[in-house]
Amino acid sequence: MEHNSNFIRNIIKDDLASGKRKHVITRFPPEPNGYLHIGHAKSIVINFDLADEFNGKTNLRFDDTNPLKEDSEYVHAIKEDVQWLGYDWDGLFFASDYFQEMYERAVLLIKKGKAYVDDLTQEEIRAYRGTLTEPGKDSPYRGRSIEENLDLFERMKKGEFGNGEKVLRAKIDMNSPNINLRDPVIYRISHATHHNTGDQWCIYPMYSFAHPLEDAIEDVTHSICTTEFEDQRPLYNWIVEECEMESKPQQIEFGRLNITNAVMSKRKLKQLVDEGFVDGWDDPRMPTISGLRRRGYTPEAIRAFVRETGISKGSGVVDSQMLDHFVREDLKLKAPRTMGVVRPLKVVITNYPEGQTEMLEAEINPENPEMGSRQIPFSREIYIEQEDFMEDPPKKYFRLFPGNEVRLKHAYFIKCEDFVKDENGNVVEIHCTYDIETKSGSGFTGRKVKGTLHWVDASQAVPAEFRLYEPLLVSEDPTELEAESTEPEVEKSFLDQVNPNSLQILQGFVEPNMKDASPQDKFQFFRHGYFSVDPKHTTENKLVFNLVVSLKSSFKL
Ligand code: ATP
Ligand code: MG
């Protein structure tokens, strides 16, 4: 993968230098048929960054030409996501606002003899189209007169025909080696209520006809899309030309972003939502912008990640750990450090005076001293992690076991003297002694210990729920997950990849100074990782933390 290369920037530079363009307008054109995902973030960053670099403009345009799949819920969510990513659009447009103009351009094509109404069914059109090795065959309706076509198209618009009874096709070349030019369908009948235009229209333009017109109407100069549209570029240019659009946008393709363990098609993501595999589009396991936001990823991290993946013609697969790297980088200095115990085990410090509590001082973020310090209570009973005690440890286990001494972060050394089991043989309580000489910050050098544990004072601990995540899909290979097919077994295999252990919910405790944490606040829990307060499940009485990323990473840029 090429890093940071940007051939699109070079095209724009040349266009401005040669005078081909006087200004730059880009657009981000989502179809409002689902929530945005991280692949869309790439398109957003590319379009807005380029316009920014050349003092241009970027429109947010909803490509809403398919009434059956689109909804204003998605329009709202998409706007929110783009803004959250840190971008302000110049123009806000809906393709459906151009339906009248598109209709008129289609009429113009008919008048020029460049479009005709066809009565073939969808299947017949497909059969007549030919293949890569065989030329197409003319429809028997291809020779209709201009007058007849004008009349039929008008009647299509008036609603005289049912869905699929007729289509309008561009009249280009049934022998073209480019199948996209073999008289593509440009209008179809669909008696459906549109989220924006209601029942005003019953004919709708096809994407490949609508998109170039939308770009031209908005005077977009560089229409950036993904490489699956490369073969459509000649059709794009044909439509701009033959519809006599004044403005001549240029389509430029780049490779899609794919990341490991994730599907990136709205259709599949919708399936995960609709079939209840996740708790909505913003489930923290989803690769959607709203899911990443809820999980605790930051716009800064997403933008840095997307920029690092570079722009090239090829579509590589990017390791999701690269995104994790950037969120760690972003939160390192911003997130307060704290302690939380996710699987609590009680420790009684038997030689610590009963009823006494002392306040220990700790820096909020040692890497960012400006964040100041915090107070942590310490008393006779604390919680540690269950995994930080073993009755019978293996070699190189430096945490608590009978007779061993460890350091409690920000506090004292404690030594395990004894432990208590319940009737099932589970260890439920540890008894330790502490050494008052070893207080953190006292400069004690008498002896060393190998383990340092995090802990929370039991008497003041705030109960908290921890939600730990693993990838939602077990297969790393997105091409396998994305495989587009109508064969039912392929669909099945995608859902077969859903990881049954992708969410683990644990009840633990956090430091008392965190009781007022607000949704989306982010913290680094010592020895665990970065967590963010969940906006959906957190209530006045219950703090819920989502694991953003663990601290450890094997990933190197
Ligand atoms: P999906 O298959 O997820 O529905 P789409 O391409 O149909 O994606 P649109 O709403 O049409 O979704 O996309 C808006 C813009 O985002 C388009 O310009 C599209 O090329 C771009 N885009 C979508 N997915 C990716 C991706 N994975 N990487 C880069 N750009 C993407
Ligand atoms: Mg789409």
Coordinates of C-alpha atoms and ligand atoms in Angstrom, one line a residue:
M1 CA 0.0 0.0 0.0
E2 CA 1.3 3.4 -0.8
H3 CA 1.3 5.7 2.2
N4 CA 0.2 9.3 1.9
S5 CA 0.4 9.3 -1.9
N6 CA -2.3 11.3 -3.5
F7 CA -2.6 11.2 -7.2
I8 CA -5.9 13.1 -7.0
R9 CA -4.2 16.1 -5.5
N10 CA -1.8 16.0 -8.5
I11 CA -4.7 16.0 -11.0
I12 CA -6.3 19.0 -9.3
K13 CA -3.0 20.8 -9.2
D14 CA -2.5 20.3 -12.9
D15 CA -6.1 21.3 -13.7
L16 CA -5.6 24.6 -11.8
A17 CA -2.2 25.2 -13.3
S18 CA -3.3 24.6 -16.9
G19 CA -6.4 26.8 -16.5
K20 CA -8.7 23.8 -17.2
R21 CA -10.3 24.7 -13.8
K22 CA -10.7 28.0 -12.1
H23 CA -11.9 26.6 -8.8
V24 CA -12.5 23.3 -7.0
I25 CA -15.8 21.8 -5.9
T26 CA -16.0 18.3 -4.5
R27 CA -18.9 16.5 -3.0
F28 CA -19.7 13.6 -0.6
P29 CA -22.7 11.9 -2.1
P30 CA -24.1 9.2 0.3
E31 CA -27.3 7.3 -0.5
P32 CA -29.5 7.7 2.7
N33 CA -30.1 4.0 2.9
G34 CA -28.1 3.3 6.0
Y35 CA -25.6 4.7 8.4
L36 CA -22.2 5.8 7.4
H37 CA -19.2 3.5 8.0
I38 CA -15.5 4.0 8.2
G39 CA -15.2 3.5 4.4
H40 CA -17.4 6.5 4.0
A41 CA -15.1 8.4 6.4
K42 CA -12.4 7.8 3.9
S43 CA -14.4 9.4 1.1
I44 CA -15.4 12.3 3.4
V45 CA -11.8 13.0 4.5
I46 CA -10.6 12.9 0.9
N47 CA -13.3 15.2 -0.5
F48 CA -13.2 17.8 2.3
D49 CA -9.4 17.7 2.7
L50 CA -8.8 18.3 -1.1
A51 CA -11.3 21.1 -1.3
D52 CA -9.8 22.7 1.8
E53 CA -6.3 22.5 0.4
F54 CA -7.3 24.3 -2.8
N55 CA -9.7 26.8 -1.2
G56 CA -12.6 25.0 -2.8
K57 CA -16.0 23.8 -1.6
T58 CA -17.5 20.5 -0.6
N59 CA -21.2 19.7 -0.8
L60 CA -23.0 17.1 1.1
R61 CA -25.4 15.6 -1.3
F62 CA -27.9 12.9 -0.6
D63 CA -28.1 10.6 -3.5
D64 CA -31.7 9.8 -3.0
T65 CA -33.0 8.4 -6.2
N66 CA -34.3 5.0 -4.9
P67 CA -37.5 5.6 -2.9
L68 CA -37.7 2.0 -1.6
K69 CA -34.5 2.0 0.4
E70 CA -34.2 5.6 1.6
D71 CA -35.3 7.1 4.8
S72 CA -35.0 10.5 6.6
E73 CA -33.7 8.7 9.7
Y74 CA -30.6 8.0 7.6
V75 CA -30.4 11.6 6.4
H76 CA -30.4 12.9 9.9
A77 CA -27.8 10.3 11.1
I78 CA -25.5 11.0 8.1
K79 CA -25.5 14.7 8.8
E80 CA -24.6 14.1 12.4
D81 CA -21.8 11.8 11.5
V82 CA -20.2 14.2 9.0
Q83 CA -20.3 17.0 11.5
W84 CA -18.9 14.8 14.3
L85 CA -16.0 13.9 12.0
G86 CA -15.2 17.6 12.0
Y87 CA -16.5 18.8 8.6
D88 CA -18.9 21.5 7.6
W89 CA -20.3 21.2 4.1
D90 CA -20.8 24.2 1.9
G91 CA -24.0 23.2 0.1
L92 CA -26.5 20.7 1.4
F93 CA -28.4 19.1 -1.5
F94 CA -30.8 16.3 -2.3
A95 CA -30.6 14.6 -5.7
S96 CA -34.4 14.4 -5.5
D97 CA -34.5 18.2 -5.7
Y98 CA -33.3 17.8 -9.2
F99 CA -35.9 15.4 -10.4
Q100 CA -37.6 17.9 -12.6
E101 CA -34.4 19.0 -14.3
M102 CA -33.4 15.3 -14.7
Y103 CA -36.7 14.6 -16.3
E104 CA -36.2 17.5 -18.7
R105 CA -32.7 16.3 -19.6
A106 CA -34.2 12.9 -20.4
V107 CA -36.7 14.5 -22.7
L108 CA -33.9 16.3 -24.4
L109 CA -32.2 13.0 -25.0
I110 CA -35.4 11.6 -26.5
K111 CA -35.7 14.6 -28.8
K112 CA -32.2 14.1 -30.0
G113 CA -32.9 10.5 -30.8
K114 CA -30.6 9.4 -28.0
A115 CA -33.1 7.7 -25.7
Y116 CA -36.0 5.4 -26.2
V117 CA -38.8 3.7 -24.2
D118 CA -38.4 0.0 -24.0
D119 CA -41.0 -2.6 -23.2
L120 CA -38.7 -5.5 -22.6
T121 CA -38.7 -7.0 -19.1
Q122 CA -35.7 -6.7 -16.9
E123 CA -34.7 -10.3 -17.6
E124 CA -35.0 -9.8 -21.4
I125 CA -32.9 -6.6 -21.2
R126 CA -30.2 -8.6 -19.4
A127 CA -30.4 -11.4 -22.0
Y128 CA -30.2 -8.9 -24.9
R129 CA -27.2 -7.1 -23.3
G130 CA -24.7 -9.8 -24.4
T131 CA -21.5 -10.6 -22.4
L132 CA -17.9 -9.5 -22.3
T133 CA -17.3 -11.8 -25.3
E134 CA -20.6 -11.5 -27.2
P135 CA -22.1 -8.3 -28.5
G136 CA -25.6 -7.2 -27.4
K137 CA -28.7 -7.4 -29.5
D138 CA -31.1 -4.5 -30.3
S139 CA -34.4 -4.4 -28.5
P140 CA -37.3 -4.6 -30.9
Y141 CA -38.4 -1.3 -29.5
R142 CA -35.1 0.5 -30.2
G143 CA -36.5 1.9 -33.4
R144 CA -39.4 3.7 -31.9
S145 CA -40.0 7.2 -33.3
I146 CA -39.1 10.3 -31.3
E147 CA -42.8 11.2 -31.2
E148 CA -43.8 7.8 -29.8
N149 CA -41.0 7.9 -27.3
L150 CA -42.0 11.4 -26.1
D151 CA -45.6 10.3 -25.7
L152 CA -44.7 7.0 -23.9
F153 CA -42.3 8.7 -21.5
E154 CA -44.9 11.4 -20.7
R155 CA -47.4 8.6 -20.0
M156 CA -44.8 6.8 -17.8
K157 CA -44.5 10.0 -15.8
K158 CA -48.3 10.3 -15.5
G159 CA -48.5 6.9 -14.0
E160 CA -50.3 5.1 -16.8
F161 CA -48.0 2.0 -16.5
G162 CA -47.2 -0.4 -13.7
N163 CA -43.8 -1.0 -12.1
G164 CA -41.4 -2.6 -14.6
E165 CA -43.7 -2.3 -17.6
K166 CA -41.5 0.1 -19.4
V167 CA -38.1 1.8 -19.0
L168 CA -36.3 4.6 -20.7
R169 CA -32.9 3.6 -22.1
A170 CA -30.1 5.7 -23.5
K171 CA -29.5 4.8 -27.1
I172 CA -25.7 4.4 -27.3
D173 CA -24.2 1.2 -28.8
M174 CA -25.3 -2.4 -28.3
N175 CA -21.9 -3.5 -29.7
S176 CA -19.7 -1.5 -27.4
P177 CA -17.0 -3.5 -25.7
N178 CA -18.0 -1.6 -22.6
I179 CA -21.2 -3.2 -21.4
N180 CA -22.2 -0.1 -19.6
L181 CA -22.7 1.6 -22.9
R182 CA -25.1 -1.0 -24.3
D183 CA -28.2 1.2 -24.0
P184 CA -28.3 1.5 -20.2
V185 CA -31.6 1.9 -18.5
I186 CA -31.8 5.6 -17.3
Y187 CA -35.4 5.8 -16.0
R188 CA -37.7 3.2 -14.4
I189 CA -41.2 3.1 -13.0
S190 CA -41.6 2.8 -9.3
H191 CA -44.9 3.6 -7.7
A192 CA -43.4 4.3 -4.3
T193 CA -43.5 7.1 -1.8
H194 CA -40.2 9.0 -1.7
H195 CA -38.9 10.4 1.6
N196 CA -38.5 13.8 0.1
T197 CA -40.8 14.1 -2.9
G198 CA -43.7 12.0 -1.6
D199 CA -45.9 10.8 -4.4
Q200 CA -45.0 13.5 -6.8
W201 CA -43.1 11.1 -9.1
C202 CA -43.6 7.5 -10.1
I203 CA -40.6 7.4 -12.5
Y204 CA -37.1 7.6 -11.0
P205 CA -33.7 8.1 -12.6
M206 CA -31.1 5.4 -12.4
Y207 CA -28.0 6.1 -10.4
S208 CA -25.7 6.1 -13.5
F209 CA -27.9 8.7 -15.2
A210 CA -28.6 10.8 -12.1
H211 CA -25.1 11.0 -10.7
P212 CA -23.4 12.9 -13.5
L213 CA -26.3 15.3 -13.8
E214 CA -26.2 15.9 -10.0
D215 CA -22.5 16.7 -10.2
A216 CA -22.9 18.9 -13.2
I217 CA -25.9 20.8 -11.7
E218 CA -23.8 21.6 -8.7
D219 CA -20.8 22.6 -10.8
V220 CA -18.7 19.9 -9.1
T221 CA -15.3 19.9 -10.7
H222 CA -13.8 16.7 -9.4
S223 CA -16.2 13.9 -8.8
I224 CA -14.4 11.4 -6.6
C225 CA -15.7 7.9 -6.3
T226 CA -14.5 4.3 -5.8
T227 CA -13.0 2.1 -8.5
E228 CA -16.0 0.0 -9.1
F229 CA -17.3 2.9 -11.1
E230 CA -14.3 3.1 -13.4
D231 CA -16.1 1.3 -16.2
Q232 CA -19.0 3.7 -15.9
R233 CA -16.8 6.7 -16.6
P234 CA -17.4 6.7 -20.4
L235 CA -21.2 6.6 -19.6
Y236 CA -20.8 9.4 -17.1
N237 CA -19.1 11.6 -19.8
W238 CA -21.6 10.6 -22.4
I239 CA -24.5 11.8 -20.2
V240 CA -22.8 15.1 -19.3
E241 CA -22.1 15.7 -23.0
E242 CA -25.4 14.5 -24.5
C243 CA -27.6 16.2 -21.9
E244 CA -25.7 19.4 -22.8
M245 CA -24.7 20.2 -19.3
E246 CA -22.8 23.4 -19.1
S247 CA -20.5 22.3 -16.3
K248 CA -18.3 19.3 -17.1
P249 CA -17.3 17.5 -14.0
Q250 CA -14.5 14.9 -14.1
Q251 CA -14.9 11.5 -12.4
I252 CA -11.8 10.2 -10.6
E253 CA -11.7 6.8 -9.0
F254 CA -9.7 5.6 -5.9
G255 CA -9.6 2.2 -4.2
R256 CA -12.1 1.4 -1.4
L257 CA -11.1 1.1 2.1
N258 CA -11.5 -2.4 3.6
I259 CA -10.5 -3.3 7.1
T260 CA -9.9 -6.6 8.8
N261 CA -12.8 -8.4 10.6
A262 CA -15.4 -6.0 9.2
V263 CA -18.0 -5.8 6.5
M264 CA -18.4 -2.5 4.8
S265 CA -21.6 -2.6 2.9
K266 CA -24.6 -0.9 4.3
R267 CA -26.8 -3.8 3.1
K268 CA -24.8 -6.3 5.2
L269 CA -24.6 -3.9 8.2
K270 CA -28.4 -3.4 8.0
Q271 CA -28.8 -7.2 8.0
L272 CA -26.8 -7.4 11.3
V273 CA -29.1 -4.7 12.7
D274 CA -32.3 -6.1 11.4
E275 CA -31.6 -9.7 12.5
G276 CA -30.6 -8.6 16.0
F277 CA -26.9 -9.6 15.9
V278 CA -26.2 -6.1 17.3
D279 CA -27.9 -3.5 19.3
G280 CA -28.6 -1.0 16.5
W281 CA -26.5 0.8 13.9
D282 CA -24.5 2.4 16.7
D283 CA -23.6 -0.8 18.5
P284 CA -20.0 -0.3 19.6
R285 CA -18.9 -3.4 17.6
M286 CA -20.1 -1.9 14.3
P287 CA -17.7 -0.3 11.9
T288 CA -20.2 2.5 11.5
I289 CA -19.2 6.1 12.4
S290 CA -21.9 6.1 15.1
G291 CA -20.7 2.8 16.5
L292 CA -17.1 3.9 16.6
R293 CA -18.2 7.2 18.3
R294 CA -20.3 5.3 20.9
R295 CA -17.4 2.9 21.5
G296 CA -15.1 5.9 22.2
Y297 CA -13.0 6.3 19.0
T298 CA -12.4 10.0 18.4
P299 CA -12.8 12.0 15.1
E300 CA -9.1 12.9 15.4
A301 CA -8.1 9.2 15.4
I302 CA -10.4 8.3 12.5
R303 CA -9.1 11.2 10.4
A304 CA -5.5 10.3 11.1
F305 CA -6.1 6.7 10.3
V306 CA -7.9 7.4 7.1
R307 CA -5.2 9.8 5.9
E308 CA -2.5 7.3 6.8
T309 CA -4.1 4.7 4.6
G310 CA -3.4 6.9 1.6
I311 CA -5.1 7.2 -1.7
S312 CA -4.4 4.8 -4.5
K313 CA -6.2 3.0 -7.3
G314 CA -5.8 -0.4 -5.5
S315 CA -8.1 -1.3 -2.7
G316 CA -6.0 -3.0 0.0
V317 CA -7.1 -4.4 3.3
V318 CA -6.0 -2.4 6.2
D319 CA -5.5 -4.0 9.6
S320 CA -8.0 -2.6 12.1
Q321 CA -5.1 -2.4 14.6
M322 CA -3.9 0.6 12.7
L323 CA -7.1 2.4 13.7
D324 CA -6.4 1.3 17.3
H325 CA -2.9 2.7 17.1
F326 CA -4.3 6.1 16.2
V327 CA -6.8 6.2 18.9
R328 CA -4.2 5.3 21.5
E329 CA -2.0 8.1 20.1
D330 CA -4.9 10.5 20.3
L331 CA -6.0 9.6 23.8
K332 CA -2.5 9.2 25.4
L333 CA -2.3 12.8 26.5
K334 CA -6.0 13.6 26.7
A335 CA -7.5 10.8 28.7
P336 CA -7.2 10.9 32.5
R337 CA -5.5 7.9 34.0
T338 CA -7.5 6.0 36.6
M339 CA -8.0 2.6 38.1
G340 CA -10.9 0.2 37.7
V341 CA -11.4 -3.4 38.6
V342 CA -13.4 -5.4 36.2
R343 CA -13.5 -8.8 38.0
P344 CA -13.4 -7.8 41.7
L345 CA -11.8 -9.9 44.5
K346 CA -11.8 -8.5 48.0
V347 CA -8.5 -7.9 49.9
V348 CA -8.5 -7.2 53.6
I349 CA -5.3 -5.5 54.9
T350 CA -5.4 -7.0 58.3
N351 CA -2.8 -4.7 59.9
Y352 CA -4.4 -1.5 58.6
P353 CA -6.5 0.3 61.3
E354 CA -10.2 -0.4 61.1
G355 CA -12.3 2.7 60.3
Q356 CA -9.3 4.6 59.0
T357 CA -9.2 6.1 55.5
E358 CA -6.3 8.1 54.0
M359 CA -6.2 10.0 50.8
L360 CA -3.4 9.3 48.4
E361 CA -2.3 11.7 45.7
A362 CA -1.7 10.7 42.1
E363 CA -1.1 12.5 38.9
I364 CA -4.1 12.5 36.5
N365 CA -1.8 11.9 33.6
P366 CA 2.0 11.6 34.2
E367 CA 2.6 12.3 30.5
N368 CA 0.6 15.5 30.7
P369 CA 1.3 17.1 34.1
E370 CA -1.0 20.1 33.3
M371 CA -3.9 17.8 34.0
G372 CA -3.1 18.1 37.7
S373 CA -3.6 15.4 40.4
R374 CA -6.4 13.4 41.9
Q375 CA -7.1 12.0 45.4
I376 CA -7.5 8.3 45.9
P377 CA -8.9 6.9 49.1
F378 CA -7.2 3.9 50.7
S379 CA -8.4 1.9 53.6
R380 CA -8.5 -1.6 55.2
E381 CA -10.5 -3.3 52.4
I382 CA -9.8 -3.0 48.7
Y383 CA -10.7 -4.8 45.5
I384 CA -8.1 -6.2 43.1
E385 CA -8.6 -8.3 39.9
Q386 CA -9.4 -11.9 40.4
E387 CA -6.6 -12.8 38.0
D388 CA -4.1 -11.0 40.2
F389 CA -4.2 -13.8 42.8
M390 CA -3.3 -17.4 42.4
E391 CA -3.3 -20.0 45.1
D392 CA -0.8 -22.1 43.2
P393 CA 0.9 -19.9 40.6
P394 CA 3.2 -21.0 37.7
K395 CA 6.7 -19.8 37.4
K396 CA 7.1 -16.1 36.6
Y397 CA 3.8 -15.1 38.1
F398 CA 4.7 -12.0 40.0
R399 CA 1.3 -11.0 41.3
L400 CA -0.3 -12.1 44.6
F401 CA 0.1 -15.6 46.0
P402 CA 0.6 -16.9 49.5
G403 CA 3.8 -15.4 50.9
N404 CA 4.4 -13.0 47.9
E405 CA 4.6 -9.2 48.1
V406 CA 3.4 -6.8 45.4
R407 CA 3.1 -3.1 45.0
L408 CA -0.3 -1.4 44.9
K409 CA -0.2 1.4 42.4
H410 CA 0.0 4.8 44.2
A411 CA -0.2 3.1 47.6
Y412 CA 1.9 0.5 49.6
F413 CA 3.5 -2.9 49.3
I414 CA 1.2 -5.6 50.5
K415 CA 2.0 -9.3 51.2
C416 CA -0.4 -12.1 50.9
E417 CA -0.8 -14.0 54.2
D418 CA -3.9 -16.0 53.7
F419 CA -7.1 -16.5 51.7
V420 CA -10.7 -17.6 52.2
K421 CA -12.6 -20.0 50.0
D422 CA -16.4 -20.4 49.7
E423 CA -18.1 -23.8 49.8
N424 CA -17.5 -24.3 46.1
G425 CA -13.8 -23.8 46.5
N426 CA -13.6 -20.4 44.9
V427 CA -11.3 -17.9 46.5
V428 CA -13.5 -15.1 47.8
E429 CA -11.2 -13.0 50.0
I430 CA -7.5 -12.4 50.4
H431 CA -5.8 -11.5 53.6
C432 CA -2.7 -9.3 53.4
T433 CA -0.5 -7.1 55.5
Y434 CA 0.9 -3.8 54.4
D435 CA 4.2 -2.2 55.1
I436 CA 3.8 1.5 56.1
E437 CA 7.4 2.2 55.1
T438 CA 6.7 1.5 51.5
K439 CA 4.3 4.3 50.7
S440 CA 4.4 5.4 47.1
G441 CA 6.4 8.6 46.7
S442 CA 8.2 8.1 50.0
G443 CA 11.4 7.2 48.3
F444 CA 11.5 3.7 49.9
T445 CA 14.3 1.6 48.4
G446 CA 14.6 -1.1 51.0
R447 CA 13.5 -3.9 48.7
K448 CA 12.0 -4.4 45.3
V449 CA 8.9 -6.2 44.2
K450 CA 8.1 -7.4 40.7
G451 CA 4.4 -6.9 40.4
T452 CA 2.3 -3.7 40.5
L453 CA -1.4 -4.1 40.8
H454 CA -4.3 -1.7 40.4
W455 CA -7.0 -1.6 43.0
V456 CA -10.0 0.3 44.2
D457 CA -10.9 1.2 47.8
A458 CA -13.8 -1.0 48.8
S459 CA -15.6 1.3 51.1
Q460 CA -15.9 4.1 48.5
A461 CA -15.7 2.2 45.2
V462 CA -18.3 3.2 42.6
P463 CA -19.9 0.2 40.9
A464 CA -19.4 0.2 37.2
E465 CA -20.3 -2.0 34.3
F466 CA -17.5 -2.9 31.8
R467 CA -18.3 -3.9 28.3
L468 CA -15.4 -5.6 26.7
Y469 CA -15.3 -6.3 22.9
E470 CA -13.8 -8.7 20.5
P471 CA -14.3 -8.4 16.7
L472 CA -17.9 -8.9 15.6
L473 CA -16.8 -11.1 12.8
V474 CA -14.2 -13.8 13.2
S475 CA -12.9 -13.9 9.7
E476 CA -10.1 -11.4 9.1
D477 CA -10.5 -11.4 5.4
P478 CA -13.0 -8.8 4.3
T479 CA -13.1 -10.0 0.7
E480 CA -14.4 -13.2 2.0
L481 CA -17.0 -11.4 4.1
E482 CA -17.9 -9.0 1.4
A483 CA -18.3 -11.6 -1.4
E484 CA -21.3 -10.4 -3.3
S485 CA -23.5 -13.2 -4.4
T486 CA -27.2 -14.0 -4.6
E487 CA -26.5 -17.6 -3.7
P488 CA -28.1 -18.2 -0.3
E489 CA -25.1 -20.2 1.1
V490 CA -22.8 -17.2 0.6
E491 CA -25.2 -14.9 2.6
K492 CA -25.3 -17.6 5.2
S493 CA -21.5 -17.8 5.5
F494 CA -21.3 -14.1 6.2
L495 CA -23.6 -14.4 9.2
D496 CA -21.8 -17.6 10.2
Q497 CA -18.8 -15.4 10.9
V498 CA -20.5 -13.6 13.7
N499 CA -18.5 -14.0 16.9
P500 CA -20.7 -15.2 19.7
N501 CA -18.2 -13.8 22.3
S502 CA -17.9 -10.3 20.8
L503 CA -19.5 -8.7 23.8
Q504 CA -18.6 -9.5 27.4
I505 CA -20.3 -7.6 30.2
L506 CA -18.6 -7.4 33.6
Q507 CA -19.6 -5.8 36.9
G508 CA -16.8 -4.1 38.7
F509 CA -15.7 -0.9 40.5
V510 CA -14.0 2.4 39.7
E511 CA -12.3 5.1 41.8
P512 CA -14.9 7.3 43.6
N513 CA -13.7 10.4 41.9
M514 CA -15.2 9.0 38.7
K515 CA -18.8 9.0 39.9
D516 CA -19.7 12.1 37.9
A517 CA -18.2 10.9 34.6
S518 CA -20.4 11.9 31.6
P519 CA -21.3 9.9 28.5
Q520 CA -18.4 9.8 26.0
D521 CA -15.8 10.8 28.7
K522 CA -12.6 8.8 28.1
F523 CA -10.2 7.3 30.6
Q524 CA -7.1 5.2 30.6
F525 CA -7.6 2.4 33.1
F526 CA -4.2 1.3 34.5
R527 CA -3.2 -2.0 33.0
H528 CA -6.4 -2.4 31.0
G529 CA -6.8 0.1 28.3
Y530 CA -8.9 3.1 27.1
F531 CA -12.6 3.1 28.1
S532 CA -15.3 5.5 27.2
V533 CA -18.6 6.1 29.1
D534 CA -21.5 4.5 27.1
P535 CA -24.2 7.1 26.3
K536 CA -27.0 4.6 25.9
H537 CA -26.7 2.4 29.0
T538 CA -25.3 4.9 31.5
T539 CA -27.9 6.2 33.9
E540 CA -27.7 8.4 37.0
N541 CA -27.2 5.3 39.1
K542 CA -25.1 3.2 36.8
L543 CA -21.8 3.9 35.0
V544 CA -21.2 1.8 31.9
F545 CA -17.8 1.8 30.2
N546 CA -17.0 0.6 26.7
L547 CA -13.6 -0.8 26.1
V548 CA -12.2 1.3 23.2
V549 CA -8.8 -0.4 22.9
S550 CA -6.5 -2.3 25.2
L551 CA -3.1 -0.8 26.1
K552 CA -1.1 -3.5 24.4
S553 CA -0.4 -3.5 20.8
S554 CA 1.7 -5.5 18.5
F555 CA 1.0 -3.1 15.7
K556 CA 3.8 -0.9 14.4
L557 CA 3.4 1.7 11.7
Ligands
ATP1 P1 -22.2 0.7 0.6 O1 -21.9 -0.4 -0.3 O2 -21.6 0.6 1.9 O3 -23.7 1.0 0.6 P2 -21.9 2.8 -1.3 O4 -20.7 3.1 -2.1 O5 -23.1 2.2 -1.9 O6 -21.5 1.9 -0.1 P3 -22.8 5.4 -0.9 O7 -23.8 6.0 0.1 O8 -23.2 5.5 -2.3 O9 -22.4 4.0 -0.4 O10 -21.4 6.1 -0.7 C1 -21.1 7.5 -0.6 C2 -19.7 7.7 -1.0 O11 -18.8 7.0 -0.1 C3 -19.4 7.2 -2.4 O12 -18.6 8.1 -3.1 C4 -18.6 5.9 -2.2 O13 -17.7 5.6 -3.2 C5 -17.9 6.2 -0.9 N1 -17.6 4.9 -0.2 C6 -18.4 4.0 0.2 N2 -17.8 2.9 0.8 C7 -16.4 3.2 0.7 C8 -15.2 2.6 1.1 N3 -15.3 1.4 1.7 N4 -14.1 3.2 1.0 C9 -14.0 4.4 0.4 N5 -15.1 5.1 0.0 C10 -16.3 4.5 0.1
MG2 MG -25.0 2.1 -2.3

